[in-house]
Coordinates of C-alpha atoms in Angstrom, one line a residue:
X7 CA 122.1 83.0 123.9
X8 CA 121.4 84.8 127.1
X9 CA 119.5 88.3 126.8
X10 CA 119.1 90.5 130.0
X11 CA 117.0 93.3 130.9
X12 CA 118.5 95.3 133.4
X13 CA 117.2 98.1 135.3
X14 CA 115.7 99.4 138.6
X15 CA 112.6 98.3 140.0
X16 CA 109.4 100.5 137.9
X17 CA 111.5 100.5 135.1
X18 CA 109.3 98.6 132.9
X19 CA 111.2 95.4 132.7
X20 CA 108.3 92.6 133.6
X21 CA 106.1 94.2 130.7
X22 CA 109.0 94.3 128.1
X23 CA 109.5 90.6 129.1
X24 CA 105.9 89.8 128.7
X25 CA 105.6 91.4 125.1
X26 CA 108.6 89.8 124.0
X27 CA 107.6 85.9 125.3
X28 CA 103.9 86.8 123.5
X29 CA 106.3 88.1 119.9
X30 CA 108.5 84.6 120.6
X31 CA 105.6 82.6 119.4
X32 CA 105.6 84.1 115.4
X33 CA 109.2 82.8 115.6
X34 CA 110.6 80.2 117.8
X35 CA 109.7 77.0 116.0
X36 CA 109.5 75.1 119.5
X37 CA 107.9 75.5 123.1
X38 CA 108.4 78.6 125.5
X39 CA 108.4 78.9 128.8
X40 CA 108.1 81.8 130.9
X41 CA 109.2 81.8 134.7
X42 CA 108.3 83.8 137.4
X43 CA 108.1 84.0 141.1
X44 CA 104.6 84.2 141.6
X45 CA 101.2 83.9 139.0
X46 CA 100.7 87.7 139.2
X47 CA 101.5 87.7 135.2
X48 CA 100.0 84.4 134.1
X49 CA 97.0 85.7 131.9
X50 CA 98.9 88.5 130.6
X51 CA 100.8 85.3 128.1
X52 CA 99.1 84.2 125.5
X53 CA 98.1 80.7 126.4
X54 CA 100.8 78.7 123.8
X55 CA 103.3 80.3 126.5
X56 CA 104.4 77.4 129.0
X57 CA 104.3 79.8 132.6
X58 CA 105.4 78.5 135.9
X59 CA 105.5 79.8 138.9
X60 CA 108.6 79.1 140.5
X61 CA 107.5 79.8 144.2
X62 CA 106.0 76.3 144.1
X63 CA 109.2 74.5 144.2
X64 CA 110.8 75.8 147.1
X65 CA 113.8 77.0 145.0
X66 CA 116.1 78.9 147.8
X67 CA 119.6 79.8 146.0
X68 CA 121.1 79.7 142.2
X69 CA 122.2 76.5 142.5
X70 CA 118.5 75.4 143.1
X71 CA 117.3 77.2 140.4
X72 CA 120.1 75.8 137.9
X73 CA 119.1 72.8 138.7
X74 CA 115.5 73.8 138.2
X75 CA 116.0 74.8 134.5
X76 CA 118.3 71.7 134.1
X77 CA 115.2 69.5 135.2
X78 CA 113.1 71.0 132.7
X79 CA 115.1 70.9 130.2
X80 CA 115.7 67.2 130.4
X81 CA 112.2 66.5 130.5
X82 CA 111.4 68.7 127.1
X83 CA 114.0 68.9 124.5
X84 CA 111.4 71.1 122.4
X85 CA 111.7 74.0 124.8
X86 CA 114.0 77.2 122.6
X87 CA 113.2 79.8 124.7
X88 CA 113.1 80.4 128.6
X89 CA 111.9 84.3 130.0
X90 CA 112.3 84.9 133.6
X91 CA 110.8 87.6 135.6
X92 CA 111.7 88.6 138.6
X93 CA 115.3 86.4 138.8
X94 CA 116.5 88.4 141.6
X95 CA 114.3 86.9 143.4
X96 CA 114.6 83.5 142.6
X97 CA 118.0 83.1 142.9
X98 CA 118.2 85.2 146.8
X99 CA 122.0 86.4 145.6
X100 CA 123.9 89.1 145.1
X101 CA 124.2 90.1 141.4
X102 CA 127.8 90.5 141.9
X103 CA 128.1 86.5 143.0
X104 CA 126.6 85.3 140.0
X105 CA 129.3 84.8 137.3
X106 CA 129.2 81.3 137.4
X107 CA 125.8 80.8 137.6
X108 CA 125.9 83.0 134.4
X109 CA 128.6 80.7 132.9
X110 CA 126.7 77.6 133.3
X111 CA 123.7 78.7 131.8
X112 CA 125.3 79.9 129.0
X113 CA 127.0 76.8 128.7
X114 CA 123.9 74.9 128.7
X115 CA 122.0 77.8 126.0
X116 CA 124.7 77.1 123.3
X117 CA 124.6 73.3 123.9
X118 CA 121.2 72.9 123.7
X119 CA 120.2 75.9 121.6
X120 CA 117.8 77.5 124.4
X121 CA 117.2 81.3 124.1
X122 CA 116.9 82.7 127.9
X123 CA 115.3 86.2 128.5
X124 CA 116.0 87.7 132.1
X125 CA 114.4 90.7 134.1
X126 CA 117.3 91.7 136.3
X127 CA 116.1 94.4 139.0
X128 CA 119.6 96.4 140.4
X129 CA 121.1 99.7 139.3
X130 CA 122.6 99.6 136.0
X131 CA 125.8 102.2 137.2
X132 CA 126.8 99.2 139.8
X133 CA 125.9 96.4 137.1
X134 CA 128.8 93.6 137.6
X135 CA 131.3 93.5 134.7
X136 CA 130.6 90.2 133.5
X137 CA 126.2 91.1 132.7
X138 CA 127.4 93.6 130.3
X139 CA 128.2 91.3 127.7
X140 CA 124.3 90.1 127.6
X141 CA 122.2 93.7 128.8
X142 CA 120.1 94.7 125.6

């Protein structure tokens, strides 16, 4: 399942993320993660919360950061839930280009049963067609 949080910047998204990776640990049953682009947020998880700052591994594109969350994956077949903050960001694309990349990891949530939780900064009037389907 892929959940997303869309909205412009200020909009609150980052602390609605937050609260809801802390509330993931009464029930998800196995390990959390919680991405982000810098460690601005890391003592704001409780400390059961696997956080990682992606700016350490030089991810530069979508493809890079598929890959990324593929890599951790294969090392830890416990992890059920993945939150990213600030994915914009990470991935340096164009909402609008990012279908596929949306596809895959979809792909990959119902296959291994991984929950992802995404902070998407844009304007929700010129949201692409294809995010609707996960916005909540």
């Amino acid at each position: 399942m892929i959940q997303a949080i869309y909205g412009k910047k200020g909009s609150g998204k980052t602390k609605r993320l937050l609260d809801m990776a802390n509330d993931a640990l009464k029930v998800e049953h196995g390990d959390i993660v919680f991405i982000d682009d810098d460690k601005r947020y890391m003592y704001d998880l409780r400390h059961e919360v696997r956080f990682v700052d992606a700016s350490e591994y030089s991810v530069k594109s979508a493809d890079m950061f598929l890959g990324f969350i593929y890599g951790m994956l294969s090392q830890n077949f416990d992890v059920t839930a993945i939150f990213i903050d600030a994915f914009m960001k990470l991935v340096k694309t164009d909402i609008s280009e990012l279908g596929d990349f949306f596809a895959q990891l979809e792909a990959m949530s119902d296959k291994r049963g991984v929950r992802f939780v995404i902070s998407v900064s844009g304007d929700p009037d010129l949201m692409p067609e294809f995010m609707r389907k996960y916005v909540i």
